[in-house]
Short mmCIF file of C-alpha atoms in Angstrom, two decimals:
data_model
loop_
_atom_site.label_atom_id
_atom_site.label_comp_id
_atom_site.label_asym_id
_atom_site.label_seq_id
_atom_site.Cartn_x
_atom_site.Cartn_y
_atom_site.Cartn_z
CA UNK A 13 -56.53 85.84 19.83
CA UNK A 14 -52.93 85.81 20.77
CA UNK A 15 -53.25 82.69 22.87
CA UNK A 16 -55.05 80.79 19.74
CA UNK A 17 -51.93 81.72 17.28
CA UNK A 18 -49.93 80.76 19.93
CA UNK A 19 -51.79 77.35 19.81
CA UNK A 20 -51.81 76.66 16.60
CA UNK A 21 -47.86 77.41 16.49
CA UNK A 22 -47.08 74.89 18.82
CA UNK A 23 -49.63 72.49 17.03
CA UNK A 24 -47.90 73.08 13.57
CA UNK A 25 -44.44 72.72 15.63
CA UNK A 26 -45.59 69.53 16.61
CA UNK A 27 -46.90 67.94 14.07
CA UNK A 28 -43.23 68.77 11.77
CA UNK A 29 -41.63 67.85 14.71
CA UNK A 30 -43.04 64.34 14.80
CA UNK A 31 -43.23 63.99 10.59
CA UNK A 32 -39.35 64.77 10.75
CA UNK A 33 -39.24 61.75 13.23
CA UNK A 34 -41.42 59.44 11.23
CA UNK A 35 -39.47 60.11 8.06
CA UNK A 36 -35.94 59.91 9.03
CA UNK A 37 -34.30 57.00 8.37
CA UNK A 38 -31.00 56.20 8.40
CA UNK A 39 -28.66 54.03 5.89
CA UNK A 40 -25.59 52.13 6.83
CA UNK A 41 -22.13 52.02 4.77
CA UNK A 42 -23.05 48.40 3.27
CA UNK A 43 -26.88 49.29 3.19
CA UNK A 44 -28.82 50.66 0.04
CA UNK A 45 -31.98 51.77 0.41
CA UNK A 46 -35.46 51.72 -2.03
CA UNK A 47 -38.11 53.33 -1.09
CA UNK A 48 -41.63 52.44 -2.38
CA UNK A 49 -44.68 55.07 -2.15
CA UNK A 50 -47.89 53.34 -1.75
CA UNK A 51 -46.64 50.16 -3.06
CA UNK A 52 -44.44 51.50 -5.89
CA UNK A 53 -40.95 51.37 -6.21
CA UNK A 54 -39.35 54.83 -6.86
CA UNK A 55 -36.98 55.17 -9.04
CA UNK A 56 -33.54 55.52 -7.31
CA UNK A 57 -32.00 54.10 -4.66
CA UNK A 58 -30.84 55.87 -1.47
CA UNK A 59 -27.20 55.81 -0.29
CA UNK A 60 -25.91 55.46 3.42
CA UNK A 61 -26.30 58.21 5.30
CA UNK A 62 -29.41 60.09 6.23
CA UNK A 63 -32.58 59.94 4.55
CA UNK A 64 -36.11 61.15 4.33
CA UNK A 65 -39.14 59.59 3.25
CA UNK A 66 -42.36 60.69 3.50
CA UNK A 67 -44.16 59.54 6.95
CA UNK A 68 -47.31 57.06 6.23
CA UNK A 69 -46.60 56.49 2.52
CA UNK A 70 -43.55 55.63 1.84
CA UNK A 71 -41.77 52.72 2.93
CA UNK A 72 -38.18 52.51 2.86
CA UNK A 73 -36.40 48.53 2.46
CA UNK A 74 -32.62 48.18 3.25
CA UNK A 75 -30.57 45.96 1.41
CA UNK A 76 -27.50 44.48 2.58
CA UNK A 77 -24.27 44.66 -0.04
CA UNK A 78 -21.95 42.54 1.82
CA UNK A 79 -20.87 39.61 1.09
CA UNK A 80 -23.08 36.66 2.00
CA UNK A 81 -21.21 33.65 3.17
CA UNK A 82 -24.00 30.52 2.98
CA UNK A 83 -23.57 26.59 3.81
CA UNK A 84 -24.95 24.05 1.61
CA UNK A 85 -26.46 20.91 4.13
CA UNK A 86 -24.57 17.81 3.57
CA UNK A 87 -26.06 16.37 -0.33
CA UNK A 88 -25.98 12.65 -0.76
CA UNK A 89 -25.91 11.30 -4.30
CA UNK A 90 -24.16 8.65 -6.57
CA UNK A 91 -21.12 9.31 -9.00
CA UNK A 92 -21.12 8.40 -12.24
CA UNK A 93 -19.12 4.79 -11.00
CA UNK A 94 -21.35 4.24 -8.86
CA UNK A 95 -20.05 5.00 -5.61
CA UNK A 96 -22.42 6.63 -2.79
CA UNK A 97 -21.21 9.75 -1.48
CA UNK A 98 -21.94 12.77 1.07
CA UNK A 99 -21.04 16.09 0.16
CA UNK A 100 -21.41 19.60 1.55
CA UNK A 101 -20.16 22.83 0.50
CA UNK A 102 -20.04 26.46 0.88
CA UNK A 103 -21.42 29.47 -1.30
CA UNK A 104 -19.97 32.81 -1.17
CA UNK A 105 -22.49 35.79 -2.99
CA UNK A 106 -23.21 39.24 -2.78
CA UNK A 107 -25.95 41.72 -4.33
CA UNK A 108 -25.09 43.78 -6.99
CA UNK A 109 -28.48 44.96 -7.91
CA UNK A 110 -30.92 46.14 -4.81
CA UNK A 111 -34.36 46.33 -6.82
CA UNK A 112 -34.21 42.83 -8.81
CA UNK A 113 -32.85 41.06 -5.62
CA UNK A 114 -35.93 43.17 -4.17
CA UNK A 115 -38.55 42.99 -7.17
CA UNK A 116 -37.56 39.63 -8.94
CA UNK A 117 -37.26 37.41 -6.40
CA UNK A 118 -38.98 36.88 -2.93
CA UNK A 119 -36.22 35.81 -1.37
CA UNK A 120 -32.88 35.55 -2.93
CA UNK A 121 -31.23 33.98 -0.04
CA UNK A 122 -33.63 30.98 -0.13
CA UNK A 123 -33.04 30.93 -3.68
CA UNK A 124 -29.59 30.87 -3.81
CA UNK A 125 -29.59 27.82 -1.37
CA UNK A 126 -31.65 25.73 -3.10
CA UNK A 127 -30.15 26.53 -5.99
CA UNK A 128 -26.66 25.40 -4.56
CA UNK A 129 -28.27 22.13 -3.16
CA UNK A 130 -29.37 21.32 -6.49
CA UNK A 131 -26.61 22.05 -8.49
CA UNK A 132 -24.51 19.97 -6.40
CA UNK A 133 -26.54 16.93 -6.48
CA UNK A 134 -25.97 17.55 -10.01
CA UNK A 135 -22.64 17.56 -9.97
CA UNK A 136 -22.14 14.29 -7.74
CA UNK A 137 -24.28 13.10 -10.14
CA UNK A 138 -22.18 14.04 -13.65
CA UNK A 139 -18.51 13.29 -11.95
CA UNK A 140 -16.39 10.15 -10.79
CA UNK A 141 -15.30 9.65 -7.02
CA UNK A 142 -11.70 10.47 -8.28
CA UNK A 143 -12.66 14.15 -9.51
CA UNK A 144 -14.67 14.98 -6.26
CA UNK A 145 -11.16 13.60 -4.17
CA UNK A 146 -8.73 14.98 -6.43
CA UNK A 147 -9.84 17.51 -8.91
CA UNK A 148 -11.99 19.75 -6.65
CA UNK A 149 -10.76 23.23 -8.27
CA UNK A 150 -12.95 21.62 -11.67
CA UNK A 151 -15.75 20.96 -9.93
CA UNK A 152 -15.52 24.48 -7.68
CA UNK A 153 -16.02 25.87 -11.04
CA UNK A 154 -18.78 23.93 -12.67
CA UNK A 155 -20.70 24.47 -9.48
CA UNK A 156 -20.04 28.37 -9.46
CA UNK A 157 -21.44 28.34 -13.20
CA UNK A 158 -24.49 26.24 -12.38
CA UNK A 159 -25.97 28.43 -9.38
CA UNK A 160 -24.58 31.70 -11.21
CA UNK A 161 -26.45 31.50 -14.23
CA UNK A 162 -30.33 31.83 -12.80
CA UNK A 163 -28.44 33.65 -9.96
CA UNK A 164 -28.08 36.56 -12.42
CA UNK A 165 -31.59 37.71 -13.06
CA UNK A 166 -31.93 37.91 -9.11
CA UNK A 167 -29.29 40.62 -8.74
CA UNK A 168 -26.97 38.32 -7.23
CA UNK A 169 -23.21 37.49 -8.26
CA UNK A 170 -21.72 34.48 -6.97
CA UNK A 171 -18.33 35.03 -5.50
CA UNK A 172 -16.92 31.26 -5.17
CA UNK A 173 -18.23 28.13 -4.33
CA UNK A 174 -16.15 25.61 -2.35
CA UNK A 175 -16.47 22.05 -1.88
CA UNK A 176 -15.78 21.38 1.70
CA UNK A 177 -15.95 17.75 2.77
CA UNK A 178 -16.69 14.11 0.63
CA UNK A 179 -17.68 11.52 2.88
CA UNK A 180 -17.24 8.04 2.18
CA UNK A 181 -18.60 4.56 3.43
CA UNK A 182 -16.10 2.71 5.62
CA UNK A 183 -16.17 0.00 3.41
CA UNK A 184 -14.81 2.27 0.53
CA UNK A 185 -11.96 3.91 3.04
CA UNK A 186 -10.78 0.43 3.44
CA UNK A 187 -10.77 -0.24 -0.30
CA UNK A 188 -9.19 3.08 -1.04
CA UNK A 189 -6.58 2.37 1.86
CA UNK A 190 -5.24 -0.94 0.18
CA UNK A 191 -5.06 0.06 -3.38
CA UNK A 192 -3.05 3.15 -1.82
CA UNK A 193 -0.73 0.67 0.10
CA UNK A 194 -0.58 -1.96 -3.31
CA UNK A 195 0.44 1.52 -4.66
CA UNK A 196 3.28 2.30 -2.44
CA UNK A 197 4.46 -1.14 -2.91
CA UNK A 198 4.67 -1.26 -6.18
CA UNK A 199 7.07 1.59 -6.07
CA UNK A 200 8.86 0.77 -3.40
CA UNK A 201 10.04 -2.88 -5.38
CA UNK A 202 10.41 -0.95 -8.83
CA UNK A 203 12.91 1.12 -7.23
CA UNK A 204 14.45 -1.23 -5.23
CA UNK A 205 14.54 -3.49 -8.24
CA UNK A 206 16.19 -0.56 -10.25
CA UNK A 207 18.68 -0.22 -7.64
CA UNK A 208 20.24 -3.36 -7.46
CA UNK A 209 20.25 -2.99 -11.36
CA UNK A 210 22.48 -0.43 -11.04
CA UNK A 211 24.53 -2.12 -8.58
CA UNK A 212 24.83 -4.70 -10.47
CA UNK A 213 26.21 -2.98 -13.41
CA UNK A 214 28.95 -1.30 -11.25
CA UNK A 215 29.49 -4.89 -9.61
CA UNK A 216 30.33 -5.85 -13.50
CA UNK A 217 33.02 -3.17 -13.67
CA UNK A 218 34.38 -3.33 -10.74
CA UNK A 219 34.95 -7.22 -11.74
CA UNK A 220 36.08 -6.49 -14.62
CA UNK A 221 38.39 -3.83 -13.19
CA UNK A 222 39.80 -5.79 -10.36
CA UNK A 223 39.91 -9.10 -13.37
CA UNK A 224 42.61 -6.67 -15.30
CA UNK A 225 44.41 -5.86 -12.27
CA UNK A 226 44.62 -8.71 -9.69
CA UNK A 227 46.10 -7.16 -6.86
CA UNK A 228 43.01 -4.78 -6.62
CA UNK A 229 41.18 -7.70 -5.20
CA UNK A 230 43.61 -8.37 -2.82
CA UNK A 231 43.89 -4.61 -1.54
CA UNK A 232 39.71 -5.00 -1.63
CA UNK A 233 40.29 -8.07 0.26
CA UNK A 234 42.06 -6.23 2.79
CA UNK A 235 40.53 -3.71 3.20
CA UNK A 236 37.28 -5.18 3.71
CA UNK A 237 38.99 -7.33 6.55
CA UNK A 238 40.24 -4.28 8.04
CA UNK A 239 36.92 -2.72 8.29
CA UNK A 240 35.62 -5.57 10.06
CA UNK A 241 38.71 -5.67 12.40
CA UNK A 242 37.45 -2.13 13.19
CA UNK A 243 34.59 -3.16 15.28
CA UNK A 244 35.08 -4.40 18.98
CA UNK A 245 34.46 -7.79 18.74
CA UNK A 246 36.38 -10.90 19.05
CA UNK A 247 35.36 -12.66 16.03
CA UNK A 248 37.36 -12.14 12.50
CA UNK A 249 35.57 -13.32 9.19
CA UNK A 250 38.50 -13.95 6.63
CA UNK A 251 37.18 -14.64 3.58
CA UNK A 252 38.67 -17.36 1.55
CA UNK A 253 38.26 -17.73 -2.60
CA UNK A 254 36.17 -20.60 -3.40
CA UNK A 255 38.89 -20.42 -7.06
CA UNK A 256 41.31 -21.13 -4.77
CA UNK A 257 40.08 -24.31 -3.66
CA UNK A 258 38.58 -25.92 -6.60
CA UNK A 259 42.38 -24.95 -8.34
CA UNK A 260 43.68 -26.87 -5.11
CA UNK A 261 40.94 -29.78 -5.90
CA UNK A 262 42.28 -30.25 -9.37
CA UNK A 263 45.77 -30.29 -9.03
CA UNK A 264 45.12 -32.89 -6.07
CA UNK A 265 43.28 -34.96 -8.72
CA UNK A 266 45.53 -34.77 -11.33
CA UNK A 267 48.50 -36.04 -9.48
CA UNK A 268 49.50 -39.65 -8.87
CA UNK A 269 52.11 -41.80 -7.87
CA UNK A 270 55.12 -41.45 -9.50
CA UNK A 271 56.78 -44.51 -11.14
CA UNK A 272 59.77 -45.71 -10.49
CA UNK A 273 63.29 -44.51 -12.00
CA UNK A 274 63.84 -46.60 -14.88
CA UNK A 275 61.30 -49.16 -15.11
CA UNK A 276 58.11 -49.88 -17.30
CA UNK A 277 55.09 -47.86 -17.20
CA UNK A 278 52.09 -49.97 -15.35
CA UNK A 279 50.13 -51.65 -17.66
CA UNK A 280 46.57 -50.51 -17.70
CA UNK A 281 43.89 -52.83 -15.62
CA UNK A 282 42.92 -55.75 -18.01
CA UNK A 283 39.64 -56.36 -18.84
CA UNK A 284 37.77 -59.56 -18.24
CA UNK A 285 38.97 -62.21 -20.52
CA UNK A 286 42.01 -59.85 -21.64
CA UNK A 287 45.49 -59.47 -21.07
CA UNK A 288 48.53 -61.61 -19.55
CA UNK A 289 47.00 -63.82 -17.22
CA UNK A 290 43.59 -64.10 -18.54
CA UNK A 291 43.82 -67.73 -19.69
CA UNK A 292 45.91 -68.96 -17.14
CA UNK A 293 43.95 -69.77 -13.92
CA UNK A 294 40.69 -68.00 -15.06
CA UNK A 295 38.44 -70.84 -14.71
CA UNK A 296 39.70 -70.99 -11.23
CA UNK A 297 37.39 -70.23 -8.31
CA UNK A 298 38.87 -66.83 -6.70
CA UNK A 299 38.56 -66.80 -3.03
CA UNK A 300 36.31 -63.83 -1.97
CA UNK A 301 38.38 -61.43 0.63
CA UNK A 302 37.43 -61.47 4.19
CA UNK A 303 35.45 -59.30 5.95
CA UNK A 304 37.18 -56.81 7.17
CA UNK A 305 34.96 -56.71 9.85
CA UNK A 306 35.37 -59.89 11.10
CA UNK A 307 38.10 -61.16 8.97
CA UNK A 308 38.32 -64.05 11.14
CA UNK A 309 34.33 -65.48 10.32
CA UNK A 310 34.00 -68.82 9.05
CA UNK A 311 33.53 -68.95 4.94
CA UNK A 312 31.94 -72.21 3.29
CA UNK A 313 32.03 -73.05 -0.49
CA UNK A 314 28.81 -72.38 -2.13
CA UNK A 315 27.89 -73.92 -5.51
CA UNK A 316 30.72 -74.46 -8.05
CA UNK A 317 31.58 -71.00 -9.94
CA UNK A 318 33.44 -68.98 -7.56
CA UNK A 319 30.29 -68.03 -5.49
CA UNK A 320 31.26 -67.82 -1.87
CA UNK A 321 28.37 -68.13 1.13
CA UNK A 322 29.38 -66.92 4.59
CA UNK A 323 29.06 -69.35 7.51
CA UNK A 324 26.54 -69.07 10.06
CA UNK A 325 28.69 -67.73 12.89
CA UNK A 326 28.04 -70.44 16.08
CA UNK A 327 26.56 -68.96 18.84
CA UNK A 328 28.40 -69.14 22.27
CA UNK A 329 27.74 -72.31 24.18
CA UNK A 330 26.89 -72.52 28.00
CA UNK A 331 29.17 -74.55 29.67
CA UNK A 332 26.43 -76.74 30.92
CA UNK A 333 25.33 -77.64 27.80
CA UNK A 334 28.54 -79.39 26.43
CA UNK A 335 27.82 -82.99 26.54
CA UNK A 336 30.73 -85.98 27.66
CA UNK A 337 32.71 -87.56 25.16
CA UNK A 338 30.89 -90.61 25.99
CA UNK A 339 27.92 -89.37 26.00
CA UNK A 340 29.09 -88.22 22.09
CA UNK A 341 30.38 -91.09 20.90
CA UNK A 342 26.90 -92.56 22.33
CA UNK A 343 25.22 -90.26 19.79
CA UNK A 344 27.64 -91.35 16.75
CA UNK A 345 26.63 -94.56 16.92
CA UNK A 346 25.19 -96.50 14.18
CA UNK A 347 21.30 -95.57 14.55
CA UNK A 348 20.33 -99.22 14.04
CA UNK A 349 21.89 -99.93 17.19
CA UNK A 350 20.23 -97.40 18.80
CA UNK A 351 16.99 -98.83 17.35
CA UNK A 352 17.97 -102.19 19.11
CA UNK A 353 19.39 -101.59 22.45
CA UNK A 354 19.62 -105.94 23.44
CA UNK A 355 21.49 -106.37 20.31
#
């Protein structure tokens, strides 16, 4: 009899021994637990630490309250101008309520990353190429809204949402690259152009300065000579004022020959048919003036009028081919006796 209690003990000891096993369970810090009893979710939810459920019918589900830090895969779409584009981004969430992120959905992490995907085809779809380069923050936002709103009835909060990368054809890089560098050009000749506008305008003082007092320029003049003197080299620039020389070239041009002490003024050139002299001699042929060339070349009268015609200059003469005086006077003879040679 003894020996059967003693049995049945043990047995008993058992059996609590291995129900405590079965129903332990325990809960981390960032876990929450909810425990369904034959397919029932109790009302509840168990905290970290130790827990106890009851071994064979209930069945305890951990849920993880951290935050969840998910990639979107690379979405390709077309902006609103019509450029094609590649982005990907990145979706921070957490759970804030265990038994809809349990009960409502089957999986809220699937859910939340289609639900990014979409929403950022979306948003490729609704912006231009310059928001998604330049105005990201915007876009961060609109996104966060998008997935957050259905997000809510899951038991899921959306933390952030961050757009990481926008690819771009190479074509389009090129593009971009030299409406960048027409850019910087632009600026770079505005403000060049506004500097010498400014110099300019000081250049206008300064001349007028230096116009009031003349011996600035020449202590400018020097000075400017002295800081090229400075350097070692052997060459000196000494600038000279173009004024100078055009004052030089008029008073050169201005000046003539004096006349002489005492007697008449010259008369002024006459014209042609005018003056002392004109009818005297002015039918006369005027010799034209040698060439000063060859002032001593033959001239020959031309036609009556003055009109002169240079001589043919005779071209030098072999010494073998100057005839006798004979032979010359030969050759003056009257041509009918050189017709008739017995007469």
């Amino acid at each position: 009899m003894v020996e059967a209690l003693i049995a049945v003990v043990v047995t008993l000891a058992c059996l609590g021994a291995i129900t405590l096993v079965a129903g332990a369970r325990v809960i981390k810090q960032y876990e929450r637990g909810l425990v369904f009893r034959l397919g029932r979710l109790r009302p509840g939810i168990r905290g970290p630490g130790f827990a106890m459920i009851v071994p064979f019918v209930d069945r305890m589900r951990k849920v993880n309250m951290q935050i969840v830090t998910l990639p979107i895969p690379a979405q390709e779409g077309i902006t609103r101008d019509n450029v094609t584009v590649r982005v990907d981004a990145v979706v921070y969430f957490k759970v804030v309520a265990p038994a809809d992120a349990v009960v409502q959905v089957e999986d809220y992490r699937f859910a939340v990353s289609q639900m990014a995907q979409t929403s950022l085809r979306s948003i490729i779809g609704k912006s231009e190429l310059d928001d998604l380069l330049s105005n990201r923050e915007k876009l961060n936002q609109g996104l966060e809204l998008m997935i957050d709103s259905p997000a809510v009835e899951w038991g899921v909060t959306i933390d952030r949402v961050e757009i990481k990368d926008v690819s771009l054809p190479e074509t389009m890089k090129r593009s971009m690259a030299r409406q960048a560098e027409a850019a910087r050009d632009r600026r770079a000749r505005v403000i060049n152009a506004d500097a010498e506008l400014q110099a300019s305008r000081k250049l206008a003082q300064a001349a007028q300065q230096m116009s009031d007092h003349p011996s600035a320029l020449q202590l400018r003049l020097l000075q400017t000579v002295g800081a090229v003197a400075a350097e070692k080299n052997s060459t000196l620039v000494l600038p000279f004022p173009v004024e100078l020389l055009r004052f030089l070239e008029r008073a050169q041009s201005g000046m003539g020959p004096p006349p002489p002490a005492g007697g008449p003024a010259p008369a002024p050139p006459a014209a042609d048919g005018e003056g002392p002299g004109a009818d005297a001699g002015g039918d006369e042929d005027v010799p034209a003036p040698l060439d000063p060339i060859d002032p001593l070349g033959a001239l020959e009268l031309g036609k009556p009028g003055g009109s002169v015609e240079p001589a043919e200059r005779p071209e030098a003469l072999d010494p073998g081919d100057v005839e006798p005086a004979d032979e010359l006077e030969q050759s003056q003879r009257d041509p009918e006796d050189r017709e008739d040679p017995e007469r």
